[in-house]
Amino acid sequence: MNVRRLAAWIALPAAVALGVSACGGGSDTGGGSTNGGTVSVNLGEPEHLVPSNTVESEGHQVVVSLWTSLVNFDGEGKPVFDQAAAESITSSDNRTWTVKLRDGMTFHNGEKVTADTYINTWNYAAYGPNAQIGTDFFSRIEGYDDLQTGDSPNATPKAKTMSGLKKVSDTEFTVTLSEPFAEWVKVMGYNVFAPLPAAAYAADGTLKPDFENAPIGNGPFKMKGTWNHNQNITVERYQDYSLTKPKVQEINYKIYQSQETAYNDLLAGNLDVQRVIPTSRLASAKNDLGDRFRSTPSSYFGYITVPSYIPAYNKPQIRQAISKAIDRNEIITKIFAGGYVEAKSWVSPVVEGARDDTCGDACVFDPTKAKELWTQAGGVPGNKLPLYYNSDGGHKEWVDAVCNQLNKNLGVQCVPSPVAQFADLRQQARAHTLQGLLRGAWSFDYPSIENYLTPLYATGAASNDSQYSNPTFNQTVQQGDAAPNTAEAIQKYQAAEDILAKDMPTIPMWYRQNNFGFSPNMKTVDLNLFADLDVLTLERN
Amino acid sequence: MFRYVVRRLLQMILVFFGTTFIVYALMFAGRSDPIQALAGERPVSPQVRAQLTEQYHLDDPFFVQYANYMANLLRGDLGTQLSGRSIAGILQQAWPYTIRLAAISIVIVVVFGITAGIIAGIRRGGIFDNGTLALTLLVIGIPVFVLGFFAQYLFGVRWKIFPVTGGAGTFYALLLPAIVLGALSLATAIRLTRTSIAENLRADYVRTARSKGLAGRRVVGVHVLRNSLIPVITFLGVEIGNLMSGAVVTERIFNIPGVGYQLYQGILLQDGPTVVAIVSILVIIYLICNLVVDILYAVLDPRIRYE
């Protein structure tokens, strides 16, 4: 073999490689400037794009572009019907709710949105065998239980339709709940209640498998092309939209695997809006972006659960001592680079009825007082205080910091105890087997103060990790649910929150901020209550 | 030769089954709750959990699940992810990116690695030799994700020479990720070629060739290079597989929707079938590369024979 043949051996794969790489698909950058132009927004690959199956933030962002919800919320978290799919939702007894739909709304394929569309969609979403992730939202509606399979997943449910849904006319229907619930309107503001067109269903009543590749909604934007998995989802302004049309022609959701990369793309000018700035870049974001970096309150409430099922921990003094021994602001500045704000209550400031400081003295950092309370109450067995967290969520740094503070200020041996996966940690938390403190966090399902109370602290509730049980608390919340109007309901809920302040089943830590940023091309960028980008106010320069 | 190849191919089948079994078992053992991933940090109702567990046979015993999976695999059905997407479709979309990326990388490694190695080997102790020595040491010392973010920031954000992300899939967009991906192999290839050349230059047959009056170019190009390339080819063969699986980090940094990304997601979401499918294909690539390397030995060195 001579040199030439050898060269051929090397050159051949080279040629193949260049050939392969040359046929890569071309891609566009920037946007057409016709009619408001195109805005590029970062996104993670969604799990699903069917509203009733979408509760994670990435899919939900696309869903709010394609669907209009029944209820919107104003700056104070109060439900409003401006730009909403419903004209009004009213009830005299908080049990039977009358939904009046706006006339003239159509799906992107031209189909009319009627009372039937909603009833069919909700029955589909609530039907057990369809296994929709958002099905829980429908559980307050009368007849929901008949659509479930119970303990045996193979069984056929008793009914296919919920008895609580009744059509009145093409634009009006009633929803009857199994128990009165004063805050129900707020629940219906979430997009799992969005309607599906008849075109979405196959002959057997299930959804067509390819529907979510090009979902059809009733919202301000419609799909442009199909879901380009792991790459992008593009939506364009729906020309026949009957409400106020959006200000931009197109939104291009670019799918990123890592937020750091998206941030670099934002700096390089290839991305217009980044919905979440990664914590690692928060410190430099203010410098990099100036006033194009924004921080708004979110519904995310971070806390530490104290077990009520271990006697030594079931004392208010012990809980107050732990709370007073933690310097939240130091951790927020040093570790979160200001991406969180200190929490002095149990309800995120974004919902109606939230108050700034319900915790009072117990949430004020005071190491001397903390140590006093701790000694008085007798401490914990073995002077060992485990703090459990999941190591797949970036919690290690702050958990270590909290433990250091507790060690220093209480003279206790706080042990950061990682559990590899979030799911594992949840499993152990549900089983109440953890022998110590537990990190926790809660974002609302619907923007109501009630959602920060019942699921977390009602006796036997699914996320009541502390196994907290106070009959007065349960009773007060129930009184709120049954209250004749919102104002009275909120009063009751606030009274329930005050009970938490005395018992402290959880120690409030902080509220997360929505930290987002945008390029100089953008004029208006807002987030809504659900931390989704507001697609209606979005505007380019 | 033919018999040798057939024997190797038969061995490959065994290795293939062995690895799929091990990977499947590992994924099974490490799995806690893949359903939770569908809902982010929100609680999933027990109803939905039971329904999905039933639909995807998540509570069947290990051997039943594995047997089902393999039976489907042999029929050419890679299964579906928990989100309902077909794994075959996902891989079809992802592979072209990774193959392109790895191909550009390997070309860079071969062309620049061997060339620089030869020059350094011939001019041993010179400025070029010392320069590359320092540079390669540096590259070998830096972890690939540091190198990736650094290169991305410098060339993409700061100087805007390359696009920040490689998601467009064009040659230009993939060039920077490919350089980062191939950097470690490139450095190793240079060192390997250099050492090998330098050693062979002192061999008896080189002196003989020189004393025959052959031109320096012919001595190096034919006699030295052919002997020196054997270890380099071995290295490159294994490296093709490494580059494909090593793309996990690079693809994430440069946002390339390739196999590395799917693998990462699969592990994160505890999606056994996707991970096994990708790893099985990677294993096949490794095996084939190894076979090709072994056959190449005979081409480079006629003394090596296979019965």
CSV table of C-alpha atoms in Angstrom, one decimal, chain B residues 42-262:
chain,number,residue,atom,x,y,z
B,42,ARG,CA,-47.1,19.1,41.6
B,43,PRO,CA,-48.7,16.1,43.3
B,44,VAL,CA,-50.1,13.4,41.0
B,45,SER,CA,-53.5,11.9,42.1
B,46,PRO,CA,-53.4,8.2,43.0
B,47,GLN,CA,-56.1,7.6,40.4
B,48,VAL,CA,-53.9,8.8,37.5
B,49,ARG,CA,-50.9,7.1,39.0
B,50,ALA,CA,-52.7,3.8,39.0
B,51,GLN,CA,-54.0,4.3,35.5
B,52,LEU,CA,-50.6,5.1,34.0
B,53,THR,CA,-48.9,2.4,35.9
B,54,GLU,CA,-51.3,-0.1,34.4
B,55,GLN,CA,-51.1,1.4,30.8
B,56,TYR,CA,-47.3,1.2,30.8
B,57,HIS,CA,-46.9,-2.0,32.8
B,58,LEU,CA,-44.8,-0.3,35.4
B,59,ASP,CA,-45.6,-2.7,38.2
B,60,ASP,CA,-44.9,-5.9,36.3
B,61,PRO,CA,-42.0,-7.9,37.7
B,62,PHE,CA,-38.6,-7.2,36.1
B,63,PHE,CA,-38.3,-10.3,34.0
B,64,VAL,CA,-41.8,-9.8,32.5
B,65,GLN,CA,-41.0,-6.2,31.6
B,66,TYR,CA,-37.6,-7.2,30.2
B,67,ALA,CA,-39.1,-10.1,28.1
B,68,ASN,CA,-41.8,-7.8,26.8
B,69,TYR,CA,-39.3,-5.1,25.9
B,70,MET,CA,-37.0,-7.6,24.1
B,71,ALA,CA,-39.8,-9.3,22.2
B,72,ASN,CA,-41.0,-5.9,20.9
B,73,LEU,CA,-37.4,-4.9,20.2
B,74,LEU,CA,-36.8,-8.0,18.0
B,75,ARG,CA,-40.0,-7.1,16.1
B,76,GLY,CA,-38.5,-3.7,15.5
B,77,ASP,CA,-40.7,-1.9,18.0
B,78,LEU,CA,-38.8,0.3,20.4
B,79,GLY,CA,-41.8,1.2,22.4
B,80,THR,CA,-43.2,4.6,23.5
B,81,GLN,CA,-42.2,7.1,26.1
B,82,LEU,CA,-44.5,7.9,29.0
B,83,SER,CA,-45.5,11.1,27.2
B,84,GLY,CA,-46.9,8.9,24.4
B,85,ARG,CA,-44.2,9.6,21.8
B,86,SER,CA,-42.7,6.7,19.8
B,87,ILE,CA,-39.1,6.1,20.7
B,88,ALA,CA,-38.3,5.0,17.1
B,89,GLY,CA,-39.5,8.4,15.9
B,90,ILE,CA,-37.5,10.3,18.5
B,91,LEU,CA,-34.3,8.4,17.6
B,92,GLN,CA,-34.9,9.0,13.9
B,93,GLN,CA,-35.0,12.7,14.6
B,94,ALA,CA,-32.1,12.7,17.0
B,95,TRP,CA,-29.5,10.5,15.3
B,96,PRO,CA,-28.7,12.7,12.3
B,97,TYR,CA,-27.6,15.5,14.6
B,98,THR,CA,-25.3,13.3,16.6
B,99,ILE,CA,-23.9,11.5,13.6
B,100,ARG,CA,-23.1,14.9,11.9
B,101,LEU,CA,-21.6,16.3,15.1
B,102,ALA,CA,-19.4,13.2,15.7
B,103,ALA,CA,-18.4,13.1,12.0
B,104,ILE,CA,-17.2,16.6,12.0
B,105,SER,CA,-15.4,16.0,15.2
B,106,ILE,CA,-13.6,12.9,14.0
B,107,VAL,CA,-12.5,14.7,10.8
B,108,ILE,CA,-11.1,17.4,12.9
B,109,VAL,CA,-9.3,14.9,15.1
B,110,VAL,CA,-7.9,12.9,12.2
B,111,VAL,CA,-6.8,15.8,10.0
B,112,PHE,CA,-5.4,18.1,12.7
B,113,GLY,CA,-4.4,15.5,15.2
B,114,ILE,CA,-2.3,13.4,12.9
B,115,THR,CA,-0.8,16.3,11.0
B,116,ALA,CA,0.2,18.1,14.2
B,117,GLY,CA,1.4,14.8,15.6
B,118,ILE,CA,3.6,14.2,12.6
B,119,ILE,CA,5.1,17.6,12.7
B,120,ALA,CA,5.8,17.5,16.4
B,121,GLY,CA,7.3,14.0,16.0
B,122,ILE,CA,9.7,15.0,13.3
B,123,ARG,CA,10.8,18.2,14.9
B,124,ARG,CA,11.0,16.8,18.3
B,125,GLY,CA,12.2,19.3,20.9
B,126,GLY,CA,11.4,22.2,18.6
B,127,ILE,CA,9.1,25.2,19.3
B,128,PHE,CA,6.1,23.5,17.7
B,129,ASP,CA,6.6,20.3,19.7
B,130,ASN,CA,6.8,22.1,23.0
B,131,GLY,CA,3.9,24.4,22.1
B,132,THR,CA,1.6,21.6,21.3
B,133,LEU,CA,2.8,19.7,24.4
B,134,ALA,CA,1.7,22.6,26.6
B,135,LEU,CA,-1.5,23.1,24.7
B,136,THR,CA,-2.6,19.5,24.7
B,137,LEU,CA,-1.8,19.2,28.4
B,138,LEU,CA,-4.0,22.1,29.0
B,139,VAL,CA,-6.9,20.7,27.0
B,140,ILE,CA,-6.6,17.2,28.6
B,141,GLY,CA,-6.7,18.9,32.0
B,142,ILE,CA,-9.9,20.9,31.5
B,143,PRO,CA,-13.3,19.1,31.8
B,144,VAL,CA,-15.3,19.2,28.7
B,145,PHE,CA,-18.2,21.2,30.2
B,146,VAL,CA,-15.9,23.9,31.3
B,147,LEU,CA,-14.3,24.0,27.9
B,148,GLY,CA,-17.8,24.1,26.3
B,149,PHE,CA,-19.2,26.9,28.3
B,150,PHE,CA,-16.0,28.9,28.0
B,151,ALA,CA,-15.9,28.4,24.2
B,152,GLN,CA,-19.6,29.2,23.9
B,153,TYR,CA,-19.2,32.4,25.9
B,154,LEU,CA,-16.1,33.6,24.1
B,155,PHE,CA,-16.9,32.7,20.5
B,156,GLY,CA,-20.6,32.9,20.7
B,157,VAL,CA,-21.5,35.7,23.1
B,158,ARG,CA,-18.4,37.8,23.3
B,159,TRP,CA,-17.0,37.8,19.8
B,160,LYS,CA,-20.0,36.4,17.9
B,161,ILE,CA,-17.9,34.3,15.6
B,162,PHE,CA,-20.0,31.2,15.9
B,163,PRO,CA,-23.7,30.8,16.7
B,164,VAL,CA,-24.3,30.2,20.5
B,165,THR,CA,-26.3,27.1,19.8
B,166,GLY,CA,-25.9,24.3,17.3
B,167,GLY,CA,-29.6,23.5,17.0
B,168,ALA,CA,-29.8,24.7,13.4
B,169,GLY,CA,-27.8,21.6,12.5
B,170,THR,CA,-25.8,23.2,9.7
B,171,PHE,CA,-22.1,22.6,9.3
B,172,TYR,CA,-21.3,26.1,10.6
B,173,ALA,CA,-23.6,25.8,13.6
B,174,LEU,CA,-22.1,22.4,14.5
B,175,LEU,CA,-18.4,23.4,14.1
B,176,LEU,CA,-17.8,24.9,17.5
B,177,PRO,CA,-19.6,22.1,19.4
B,178,ALA,CA,-17.7,19.6,17.2
B,179,ILE,CA,-14.3,21.2,18.1
B,180,VAL,CA,-15.3,21.2,21.8
B,181,LEU,CA,-16.4,17.6,21.6
B,182,GLY,CA,-13.3,16.5,19.7
B,183,ALA,CA,-10.8,18.6,21.8
B,184,LEU,CA,-9.9,15.8,24.2
B,185,SER,CA,-9.5,13.3,21.4
B,186,LEU,CA,-7.6,15.8,19.3
B,187,ALA,CA,-5.1,16.3,22.1
B,188,THR,CA,-4.7,12.6,22.7
B,189,ALA,CA,-4.3,11.9,19.0
B,190,ILE,CA,-1.5,14.5,18.8
B,191,ARG,CA,0.4,13.1,21.7
B,192,LEU,CA,-0.1,9.5,20.5
B,193,THR,CA,1.0,10.2,16.9
B,194,ARG,CA,4.0,12.3,18.1
B,195,THR,CA,5.3,9.6,20.4
B,196,SER,CA,4.8,6.9,17.9
B,197,ILE,CA,6.5,8.8,15.1
B,198,ALA,CA,9.4,9.9,17.2
B,199,GLU,CA,10.0,6.3,18.3
B,200,ASN,CA,9.9,4.8,14.8
B,201,LEU,CA,12.2,7.5,13.4
B,202,ARG,CA,15.0,5.9,15.4
B,203,ALA,CA,14.2,2.4,14.2
B,204,ASP,CA,16.6,0.3,12.2
B,205,TYR,CA,14.4,0.2,9.1
B,206,VAL,CA,14.4,3.9,8.9
B,207,ARG,CA,18.1,4.1,9.0
B,208,THR,CA,18.1,1.4,6.2
B,209,ALA,CA,15.7,3.4,4.2
B,210,ARG,CA,17.7,6.6,4.6
B,211,SER,CA,21.0,4.8,3.7
B,212,LYS,CA,19.3,3.5,0.6
B,213,GLY,CA,19.1,7.1,-0.4
B,214,LEU,CA,15.3,7.5,-0.2
B,215,ALA,CA,13.9,11.0,0.0
B,216,GLY,CA,13.0,12.1,3.5
B,217,ARG,CA,9.4,12.6,2.5
B,218,ARG,CA,9.1,9.0,1.3
B,219,VAL,CA,10.8,7.7,4.4
B,220,VAL,CA,8.4,9.5,6.7
B,221,GLY,CA,5.3,9.2,4.6
B,222,VAL,CA,5.4,5.6,3.8
B,223,HIS,CA,7.8,3.7,6.1
B,224,VAL,CA,7.4,5.6,9.4
B,225,LEU,CA,3.8,6.7,9.1
B,226,ARG,CA,2.4,3.3,8.2
B,227,ASN,CA,4.0,1.7,11.3
B,228,SER,CA,3.2,4.6,13.5
B,229,LEU,CA,-0.4,4.8,12.7
B,230,ILE,CA,-1.4,1.4,14.2
B,231,PRO,CA,-1.8,2.7,17.8
B,232,VAL,CA,-3.5,5.9,16.5
B,233,ILE,CA,-6.0,3.9,14.5
B,234,THR,CA,-6.9,1.8,17.5
B,235,PHE,CA,-7.4,4.9,19.5
B,236,LEU,CA,-9.6,6.5,16.8
B,237,GLY,CA,-11.8,3.5,16.4
B,238,VAL,CA,-12.7,3.5,20.0
B,239,GLU,CA,-13.0,7.2,20.0
B,240,ILE,CA,-15.8,7.2,17.4
B,241,GLY,CA,-18.0,5.5,20.0
B,242,ASN,CA,-16.8,7.8,22.7
B,243,LEU,CA,-17.6,10.9,20.6
B,244,MET,CA,-21.2,9.7,20.1
B,245,SER,CA,-21.8,9.0,23.7
B,246,GLY,CA,-19.7,12.0,24.9
B,247,ALA,CA,-22.1,14.2,23.1
B,248,VAL,CA,-24.3,14.1,26.2
B,249,VAL,CA,-22.5,17.1,27.7
B,250,THR,CA,-21.7,18.9,24.5
B,251,GLU,CA,-25.2,18.6,23.1
B,252,ARG,CA,-26.7,20.0,26.3
B,253,ILE,CA,-24.4,23.0,26.3
B,254,PHE,CA,-24.9,23.9,22.7
B,255,ASN,CA,-28.6,22.9,22.6
B,256,ILE,CA,-28.3,20.2,19.9
B,257,PRO,CA,-31.4,18.0,19.9
B,258,GLY,CA,-29.4,14.8,19.3
B,259,VAL,CA,-29.0,11.4,21.0
B,260,GLY,CA,-27.0,12.8,23.9
B,261,TYR,CA,-29.9,15.0,24.8
B,262,GLN,CA,-32.4,12.2,24.6
